[in-house]
């Protein structure tokens, strides 16, 4: 039995339906860090894995709010404070009906290693609710956010735990959450990041994750001696914060982005996506993507209902580089095979764990440059930390300064991941490189801080 198999056996009790994605993330990390565990027995002696896979605490609470018809609605809220060995707990809030403890444990666990990779002083956490913001009025969103914060404020603070946005939580929601935090604590402090710029947000926070993923990809392609993205066909999935800003940066550097998608379907526009129109549909009006085709009749729309067997229309479009930026497990083994057949050179995870384990293994075995989420999408949390620094010193950095620091951070992460992979005998494997580099820093801090 290999060391990885032995370690995984210890955690078999974590493998149940609700924990499926958490177990998937944990298994990947354990396989990746096996060379580190073999080379230094101190990690086993200090039971680091056993300690790391259990959150410091999980806060679960009831959220009761009144809808526009004055009916009482009840949701569940969560905050998973996973690990603060490197700094205050930090990670986003997700509002989506699929949210449960297992999903947040997966995201919080990934966040520990991601935050470690940034080299900044931030620990790992994640939170959210099964509340569905879709179809709710602004007033209902505000009432839900207010009720959510009534409970959450007891557990957060600029030196304790600093939540941010994620799926379903953008500037609007962070604004309402911050307003209520301020009221409840009588304190104007950076207990949340992702705030609008005019009351404490950082310039470039909305762009950070998408732009960061593109900066990471440019750096990875250069290290791997592949052609740059300029002039190349790229496919992007999703049409939310990460996807829109990945498309924006790709277009700025001269790449041709021909797709986007949402939970209902995919747009393929061979002439290149019209970003202004897309922002108008998805950001301003929160409408259906299908509308895109009425303005661009050369574009096609494919409904997800046409893909019941798990292949996804967006990955059937031939491309040089693919950017899954929607949600977890959206790129399956079948999709990976299609990408390989169509000559794809690189895949960058803008979303958290959008690629299934089987798909990742297939892409790596075909030497596709593969940028894993915990490295490639760390730009969002890095700029969140810049927002914490600005709040603490009551200063405001220029767009250029934040952008330069973001680019530098993403290049640094990319080099560190590539070097770590080389040092541990898995050159070119950015999954193992990211897991080992991220784990080692947290583990060393945990050992130094005692039990
Ligand atoms: P948003 O809520 O802004 O957007 C999510 C997008 O994904 C929407 O367009 C949504 O469609 C689409 N989507 C959701 N489920 C599916 C599906 N099953 N198939 C196709 N599309 C789908 O979220 P973000 O852009 O903020 O987050 C996207 C991903 O990036 C998540 O995995 C998140 O954890 C990760 N991430 C986000 C960061 C950030 O800074 N925002 C930071 C790091 C990671 P619809 O509109 O129909 O719901």
Coordinates of C-alpha atoms and ligand atoms in Angstrom, one line a residue:
X1 CA 0.0 0.0 0.0
X2 CA 1.4 3.4 -0.9
X3 CA 1.7 6.2 1.7
X4 CA -1.2 8.1 -0.1
X5 CA -3.4 5.0 0.0
X6 CA -2.6 4.5 3.7
X7 CA -3.5 8.1 4.5
X8 CA -6.7 8.0 2.4
X9 CA -7.8 4.9 4.3
X10 CA -7.7 6.9 7.6
X11 CA -10.3 9.3 6.2
X12 CA -12.8 6.8 4.7
X13 CA -15.4 7.9 7.2
X14 CA -15.5 11.3 5.5
X15 CA -16.7 9.6 2.3
X16 CA -20.5 10.0 2.4
X17 CA -23.0 11.6 -0.1
X18 CA -23.0 15.1 1.6
X19 CA -19.2 15.1 1.7
X20 CA -18.6 13.9 -1.9
X21 CA -16.9 17.0 -3.2
X22 CA -15.0 17.5 0.1
X23 CA -13.7 14.0 -0.2
X24 CA -12.8 14.5 -3.8
X25 CA -10.7 17.6 -3.0
X26 CA -9.1 15.9 0.0
X27 CA -8.1 12.7 -2.0
X28 CA -6.5 14.9 -4.7
X29 CA -4.4 16.7 -2.1
X30 CA -3.3 13.5 -0.3
X31 CA -2.2 11.9 -3.6
X32 CA -0.3 15.1 -4.5
X33 CA 1.6 15.5 -1.3
X34 CA 2.7 11.9 -1.0
X35 CA 6.3 12.7 -2.1
X36 CA 6.5 15.4 0.7
X37 CA 5.1 13.0 3.3
X38 CA 7.6 10.4 2.2
X39 CA 10.6 12.8 2.3
X40 CA 9.9 14.1 5.8
X41 CA 8.2 12.1 8.5
X42 CA 7.5 15.1 10.7
X43 CA 4.2 15.7 8.9
X44 CA 2.9 12.3 10.0
X45 CA 4.5 12.6 13.5
X46 CA 2.6 15.8 14.0
X47 CA -0.6 14.3 12.5
X48 CA -0.9 17.3 10.2
X49 CA -3.3 15.7 7.8
X50 CA -5.6 14.5 10.5
X51 CA -5.7 18.0 11.9
X52 CA -6.0 19.8 8.6
X53 CA -9.0 17.9 7.2
X54 CA -11.2 18.8 10.3
X55 CA -12.3 22.5 10.4
X56 CA -11.5 24.4 13.5
X57 CA -15.2 25.0 13.8
X58 CA -18.4 24.9 11.7
X59 CA -21.0 27.6 12.6
X60 CA -24.5 26.7 11.4
X61 CA -27.5 29.0 12.0
X62 CA -31.1 29.7 11.1
X63 CA -31.8 32.7 8.9
X64 CA -35.4 34.0 9.2
X65 CA -36.6 36.8 6.9
X66 CA -39.7 38.3 5.5
X67 CA -40.4 38.2 1.7
X68 CA -42.2 40.9 -0.3
X69 CA -45.5 39.2 0.5
X70 CA -44.7 39.4 4.2
X71 CA -44.4 35.6 4.4
X72 CA -41.8 34.3 6.8
X73 CA -38.9 32.4 5.0
X74 CA -36.3 30.2 6.6
X75 CA -32.9 29.3 5.3
X76 CA -29.7 27.8 6.8
X77 CA -26.5 29.8 7.1
X78 CA -23.0 28.5 7.6
X79 CA -19.5 29.6 8.3
X80 CA -16.8 27.0 8.1
X81 CA -13.7 28.4 9.9
X82 CA -11.2 25.8 8.7
X83 CA -7.6 26.9 9.6
X84 CA -6.0 30.1 10.8
X85 CA -2.3 28.9 11.0
X86 CA -1.2 31.6 8.6
X87 CA -3.6 34.5 9.4
X88 CA -7.3 35.4 10.0
X89 CA -9.8 33.1 8.4
X90 CA -10.5 34.3 4.9
X91 CA -12.9 33.0 2.2
X92 CA -16.1 33.8 0.3
X93 CA -19.8 33.5 1.0
X94 CA -21.9 31.5 -1.5
X95 CA -25.7 32.0 -1.7
X96 CA -27.0 29.1 -3.8
X97 CA -29.6 26.4 -3.3
X98 CA -26.9 23.7 -3.6
X99 CA -25.0 25.0 -0.5
X100 CA -24.6 22.5 2.3
X101 CA -21.9 21.7 4.9
X102 CA -20.1 19.3 2.5
X103 CA -19.8 21.9 -0.3
X104 CA -18.5 24.5 2.1
X105 CA -16.0 22.1 3.7
X106 CA -14.7 21.4 0.2
X107 CA -14.4 25.1 -0.6
X108 CA -12.9 26.0 2.8
X109 CA -10.3 23.2 2.5
X110 CA -9.2 24.4 -0.9
X111 CA -9.1 27.9 0.4
X112 CA -6.5 27.0 3.1
X113 CA -4.0 25.9 0.4
X114 CA -4.9 28.6 -2.0
X115 CA -4.4 31.4 0.6
X116 CA -1.1 29.8 1.6
X117 CA 0.0 29.9 -2.0
X118 CA -0.5 33.7 -2.2
X119 CA 2.3 34.1 0.3
X120 CA 0.0 36.5 2.3
X121 CA -1.1 36.2 5.9
X122 CA -4.5 34.7 5.5
X123 CA -6.1 31.5 6.8
X124 CA -8.9 29.5 5.1
X125 CA -12.7 29.6 5.5
X126 CA -15.9 29.5 3.5
X127 CA -19.5 30.2 4.2
X128 CA -22.9 30.9 2.8
X129 CA -26.5 29.8 2.6
X130 CA -28.9 27.7 0.7
X131 CA -30.8 30.9 -0.1
X132 CA -31.4 31.4 -3.8
X133 CA -31.0 35.1 -4.9
X134 CA -32.4 34.3 -8.3
X135 CA -35.8 36.0 -8.9
X136 CA -35.7 37.9 -5.6
X137 CA -36.3 41.6 -5.4
X138 CA -33.5 44.0 -4.2
X139 CA -35.5 44.5 -1.0
X140 CA -35.7 40.7 -0.4
X141 CA -31.9 40.4 -1.0
X142 CA -31.4 43.2 1.5
X143 CA -33.7 41.6 4.1
X144 CA -32.0 38.2 3.7
X145 CA -28.4 39.7 4.0
X146 CA -29.5 41.6 7.1
X147 CA -30.9 38.5 8.7
X148 CA -27.8 36.5 7.8
X149 CA -25.5 39.1 9.3
X150 CA -27.5 39.2 12.6
X151 CA -26.0 35.9 13.4
X152 CA -22.7 35.9 11.5
X153 CA -21.4 39.2 13.0
X154 CA -20.7 37.4 16.3
X155 CA -18.0 35.3 14.6
X156 CA -16.2 37.7 12.2
X157 CA -13.9 40.7 12.4
X158 CA -10.8 42.1 10.7
X159 CA -8.4 40.1 12.8
X160 CA -10.7 37.1 13.2
X161 CA -12.5 36.1 10.0
X162 CA -13.0 38.2 6.9
X163 CA -15.7 36.9 4.5
X164 CA -15.9 38.0 0.8
X165 CA -18.2 37.1 -2.2
X166 CA -18.6 34.0 -4.2
X167 CA -21.4 32.5 -6.3
X168 CA -24.5 34.6 -5.7
X169 CA -22.7 37.2 -3.6
X170 CA -21.4 40.3 -5.4
X171 CA -20.9 43.9 -4.5
X172 CA -24.7 44.4 -3.8
X173 CA -24.9 41.6 -1.2
X174 CA -21.5 42.6 0.4
X175 CA -22.8 46.2 0.6
X176 CA -26.0 45.0 2.6
X177 CA -23.9 42.6 4.7
X178 CA -21.4 45.3 5.6
X179 CA -24.2 47.9 6.4
X180 CA -25.7 45.5 8.9
X181 CA -22.3 44.5 10.4
X182 CA -21.6 48.2 10.9
X183 CA -24.9 48.8 12.6
X184 CA -24.6 45.8 14.9
X185 CA -21.0 46.4 16.0
X186 CA -21.0 50.3 15.8
X187 CA -17.6 49.8 14.1
X188 CA -16.5 50.9 10.6
X189 CA -13.8 48.2 10.0
X190 CA -12.7 45.8 7.2
X191 CA -14.6 42.8 8.4
X192 CA -15.7 42.0 4.8
X193 CA -13.9 42.4 1.5
X194 CA -15.4 42.9 -2.0
X195 CA -17.1 46.1 -0.8
X196 CA -17.9 48.7 -3.5
X197 CA -15.0 51.1 -3.9
X198 CA -16.7 54.2 -2.6
X199 CA -17.1 52.8 0.9
X200 CA -13.9 50.8 1.5
X201 CA -13.5 48.4 -1.4
X202 CA -10.4 48.0 -3.4
X203 CA -10.2 49.0 -7.0
X204 CA -9.9 45.9 -9.1
X205 CA -11.5 43.4 -6.7
X206 CA -14.3 42.6 -9.1
X207 CA -11.7 42.0 -11.9
X208 CA -9.1 40.2 -9.8
X209 CA -10.1 36.5 -10.1
X210 CA -10.7 36.6 -13.9
X211 CA -7.7 38.8 -14.6
X212 CA -5.5 36.8 -12.3
X213 CA -6.4 33.5 -14.0
X214 CA -5.3 35.0 -17.3
X215 CA -2.0 36.3 -15.8
X216 CA -1.4 32.9 -14.4
X217 CA -2.0 31.2 -17.8
X218 CA 0.3 33.6 -19.6
X219 CA 3.1 32.8 -17.1
X220 CA 2.5 29.0 -17.3
X221 CA 2.5 29.1 -21.1
X222 CA 5.8 31.0 -21.0
X223 CA 7.4 28.5 -18.5
X224 CA 6.2 25.6 -20.6
X225 CA 7.5 27.2 -23.8
X226 CA 4.1 27.3 -25.5
X227 CA 2.8 30.1 -27.7
X228 CA 1.2 33.0 -25.9
X229 CA -2.6 33.6 -25.9
X230 CA -2.6 36.6 -28.3
X231 CA -4.5 35.8 -31.5
X232 CA -5.6 32.4 -30.1
X233 CA -9.1 31.0 -29.8
X234 CA -10.2 30.6 -26.2
X235 CA -13.3 29.2 -24.7
X236 CA -14.7 30.4 -21.3
X237 CA -17.6 28.8 -19.4
X238 CA -19.8 30.8 -17.0
X239 CA -21.1 34.3 -17.3
X240 CA -20.6 35.6 -13.8
X241 CA -17.9 37.6 -12.1
X242 CA -15.0 35.3 -12.9
X243 CA -16.0 34.5 -16.4
X244 CA -16.8 38.1 -17.5
X245 CA -13.4 39.4 -16.2
X246 CA -11.5 36.5 -17.7
X247 CA -13.1 37.3 -21.0
X248 CA -12.3 41.0 -20.6
X249 CA -8.6 40.4 -19.9
X250 CA -8.3 37.8 -22.7
X251 CA -9.7 40.3 -25.1
X252 CA -7.4 43.0 -23.8
X253 CA -4.3 40.8 -24.6
X254 CA -5.6 40.0 -28.1
X255 CA -7.1 36.5 -27.6
X256 CA -10.4 35.6 -29.3
X257 CA -13.0 34.4 -26.8
X258 CA -15.8 32.5 -28.6
X259 CA -18.0 31.2 -25.8
X260 CA -19.6 31.7 -22.4
X261 CA -22.3 29.8 -20.6
X262 CA -24.7 29.8 -17.7
X263 CA -26.6 27.2 -15.8
X264 CA -29.1 27.0 -18.7
X265 CA -27.0 27.0 -21.8
X266 CA -24.0 27.9 -23.9
X267 CA -23.3 30.7 -26.4
X268 CA -20.9 30.1 -29.3
X269 CA -20.0 33.3 -31.1
X270 CA -17.3 32.5 -33.8
X271 CA -16.6 36.2 -34.3
X272 CA -15.8 36.7 -30.7
X273 CA -18.0 37.4 -27.7
X274 CA -19.6 40.8 -27.5
X275 CA -18.6 41.6 -23.9
X276 CA -20.6 44.8 -23.6
X277 CA -23.8 43.0 -24.5
X278 CA -23.0 40.1 -22.2
X279 CA -22.5 42.4 -19.3
X280 CA -25.7 44.1 -20.0
X281 CA -27.6 40.8 -20.1
X282 CA -26.0 39.1 -17.1
X283 CA -24.7 41.9 -14.8
X284 CA -27.2 44.7 -15.4
X285 CA -30.4 42.9 -16.2
X286 CA -29.7 39.4 -14.8
X287 CA -31.5 38.0 -17.8
X288 CA -31.2 34.8 -19.9
X289 CA -28.1 34.3 -22.1
X290 CA -30.4 33.2 -25.0
X291 CA -31.1 36.9 -25.6
X292 CA -27.5 37.3 -26.9
X293 CA -28.5 35.6 -30.2
X294 CA -31.2 38.2 -31.0
X295 CA -28.5 40.8 -31.3
X296 CA -25.9 38.5 -33.0
X297 CA -27.5 36.1 -35.5
X298 CA -24.1 34.4 -36.3
X299 CA -24.0 33.2 -32.7
X300 CA -25.7 29.9 -31.5
X301 CA -27.3 29.0 -28.2
X302 CA -27.3 25.4 -26.9
X303 CA -29.5 24.5 -24.0
X304 CA -28.0 22.2 -21.3
X305 CA -31.0 20.0 -21.8
X306 CA -29.3 18.7 -25.0
X307 CA -26.4 17.3 -22.9
X308 CA -28.0 14.9 -20.4
X309 CA -25.0 12.4 -20.6
X310 CA -22.5 14.9 -19.1
X311 CA -20.6 16.3 -22.1
X312 CA -20.9 20.0 -22.2
X313 CA -21.4 22.1 -25.4
X314 CA -18.8 24.7 -24.4
X315 CA -16.0 22.1 -24.4
X316 CA -16.9 20.9 -27.9
X317 CA -15.7 24.2 -29.4
X318 CA -12.1 23.8 -30.7
X319 CA -9.8 26.1 -28.8
X320 CA -6.2 26.7 -27.9
X321 CA -7.0 27.5 -24.3
X322 CA -10.0 26.6 -22.2
X323 CA -11.1 28.5 -19.0
X324 CA -13.8 26.7 -17.0
X325 CA -15.1 29.6 -14.8
X326 CA -18.6 28.5 -13.7
X327 CA -18.8 25.8 -11.0
X328 CA -17.4 22.6 -9.6
X329 CA -17.2 19.4 -11.8
X330 CA -18.4 21.2 -14.9
X331 CA -15.7 19.7 -17.1
X332 CA -15.9 15.9 -17.2
X333 CA -13.7 13.2 -18.6
X334 CA -15.7 13.2 -21.8
X335 CA -15.2 16.9 -22.1
X336 CA -11.5 16.5 -21.5
X337 CA -11.3 13.9 -24.2
X338 CA -13.0 16.3 -26.7
X339 CA -10.7 19.1 -25.8
X340 CA -7.6 16.9 -26.3
X341 CA -9.0 15.6 -29.7
X342 CA -9.6 19.2 -30.8
X343 CA -5.9 20.2 -30.0
X344 CA -6.4 22.2 -26.9
X345 CA -3.1 23.2 -25.3
X346 CA -4.0 24.6 -22.0
X347 CA -6.8 24.5 -19.4
X348 CA -7.1 27.0 -16.6
X349 CA -9.5 26.5 -13.7
X350 CA -11.1 29.9 -13.0
X351 CA -13.9 28.3 -10.9
X352 CA -13.2 26.1 -7.9
X353 CA -12.5 22.5 -8.9
X354 CA -14.5 22.7 -12.2
X355 CA -12.6 19.7 -13.6
X356 CA -13.4 16.2 -12.3
X357 CA -10.6 14.1 -11.0
X358 CA -10.8 11.7 -14.0
X359 CA -10.7 14.7 -16.4
X360 CA -7.7 16.2 -14.6
X361 CA -5.9 12.9 -14.8
X362 CA -6.6 12.6 -18.5
X363 CA -5.5 16.2 -19.3
X364 CA -2.3 15.7 -17.3
X365 CA -1.5 12.4 -19.0
X366 CA -1.8 14.1 -22.4
X367 CA 0.7 16.8 -21.2
X368 CA -2.0 19.6 -21.5
X369 CA -0.8 22.6 -19.5
X370 CA -3.2 22.5 -16.6
X371 CA -3.6 25.4 -14.1
X372 CA -5.5 24.2 -11.0
X373 CA -7.9 26.5 -9.3
X374 CA -6.1 26.9 -6.0
X375 CA -3.3 28.5 -7.9
X376 CA -5.0 30.0 -11.0
X377 CA -7.9 31.7 -9.2
X378 CA -6.0 33.0 -6.2
X379 CA -6.1 36.5 -7.6
X380 CA -9.5 37.2 -6.0
X381 CA -8.3 36.4 -2.5
X382 CA -5.0 38.2 -3.1
X383 CA -6.8 41.4 -3.9
X384 CA -9.1 40.8 -1.0
X385 CA -6.0 40.8 1.2
X386 CA -4.9 44.1 -0.5
X387 CA -8.3 45.5 0.5
X388 CA -7.7 44.4 4.1
X389 CA -4.4 46.2 4.1
X390 CA -6.0 49.4 2.6
X391 CA -8.8 49.3 5.2
X392 CA -6.3 48.8 8.1
X393 CA -4.2 51.8 7.0
X394 CA -7.3 53.9 5.8
X395 CA -5.6 54.3 2.4
X396 CA -6.7 53.7 -1.2
X397 CA -4.4 52.3 -3.9
X398 CA -4.6 53.2 -7.6
X399 CA -5.9 50.7 -10.2
X400 CA -2.4 50.5 -11.6
X401 CA -0.9 49.7 -8.3
X402 CA -3.4 46.9 -7.5
X403 CA -3.1 45.5 -11.1
X404 CA 0.7 45.5 -10.9
X405 CA 0.7 43.7 -7.5
X406 CA -1.9 41.2 -8.7
X407 CA 0.2 40.4 -11.8
X408 CA 3.3 40.1 -9.7
X409 CA 1.5 37.8 -7.2
X410 CA 0.1 35.5 -10.0
X411 CA 3.5 35.2 -11.6
X412 CA 5.1 34.5 -8.3
X413 CA 2.5 31.7 -7.5
X414 CA 3.0 30.2 -11.0
X415 CA 6.8 30.1 -10.6
X416 CA 6.6 28.7 -7.1
X417 CA 4.2 26.0 -8.2
X418 CA 6.3 25.1 -11.3
X419 CA 9.5 25.0 -9.2
X420 CA 7.9 22.9 -6.4
X421 CA 6.7 20.4 -9.0
X422 CA 10.2 20.1 -10.4
X423 CA 11.8 19.8 -6.9
X424 CA 9.5 16.8 -6.1
X425 CA 10.1 15.0 -9.4
X426 CA 6.8 15.9 -11.1
X427 CA 7.9 18.6 -13.4
X428 CA 5.0 20.2 -15.4
X429 CA 2.4 18.9 -13.0
X430 CA 0.9 22.1 -11.5
X431 CA -1.7 20.2 -9.5
X432 CA 0.9 18.5 -7.4
X433 CA 3.1 21.6 -7.3
X434 CA 0.3 23.7 -6.0
X435 CA -0.8 21.1 -3.4
X436 CA 2.7 20.5 -2.1
X437 CA 3.7 24.2 -1.9
X438 CA 0.4 25.2 -0.3
X439 CA 0.3 22.3 2.2
X440 CA 4.0 22.7 3.2
X441 CA 3.6 26.3 4.3
X442 CA 0.5 25.7 6.4
X443 CA 1.9 22.4 7.8
X444 CA 5.1 24.1 8.9
X445 CA 3.2 26.9 10.6
X446 CA 1.0 24.3 12.4
X447 CA 4.0 22.5 13.6
X448 CA 5.7 25.7 14.8
X449 CA 2.5 26.8 16.6
X450 CA 2.1 23.5 18.5
X451 CA -1.1 21.5 19.0
Ligands
LIG1 P1 -21.2 34.1 -10.2 O1 -22.4 33.8 -9.3 O2 -20.9 35.5 -10.4 O3 -21.3 33.3 -11.5 C1 -21.4 32.0 -11.7 C2 -21.7 31.6 -13.1 O4 -21.6 30.3 -13.3 C3 -23.1 32.1 -13.5 O5 -23.0 32.5 -14.9 C4 -23.9 30.8 -13.4 O6 -25.0 30.8 -14.3 C5 -22.9 29.8 -13.9 N1 -23.2 28.5 -13.5 C6 -23.5 28.1 -12.3 N2 -23.8 26.7 -12.3 C7 -23.5 26.3 -13.6 C8 -23.6 25.1 -14.3 N3 -23.9 24.0 -13.7 N4 -23.3 25.1 -15.6 C9 -22.9 26.2 -16.3 N5 -22.9 27.4 -15.7 C10 -23.2 27.5 -14.4 O7 -20.0 33.4 -9.4 P2 -18.4 33.7 -9.6 O8 -18.1 34.0 -11.0 O9 -18.0 34.6 -8.5 O10 -17.8 32.2 -9.3 C11 -17.6 31.3 -10.3 C12 -16.7 30.2 -9.7 O11 -15.4 30.8 -9.4 C13 -17.1 29.5 -8.5 O12 -16.6 28.2 -8.5 C14 -16.4 30.3 -7.3 O13 -16.2 29.5 -6.2 C15 -15.1 30.6 -8.0 N6 -14.3 31.7 -7.5 C16 -14.8 32.9 -7.4 C17 -14.1 34.0 -6.9 C18 -14.6 35.4 -7.0 O14 -13.7 36.3 -6.8 N7 -15.8 35.7 -7.3 C19 -12.7 33.7 -6.4 C20 -12.3 32.4 -6.5 C21 -13.0 31.4 -7.0 P3 -26.4 31.4 -13.8 O15 -26.3 32.8 -14.0 O16 -27.4 30.7 -14.7 O17 -26.6 31.0 -12.3

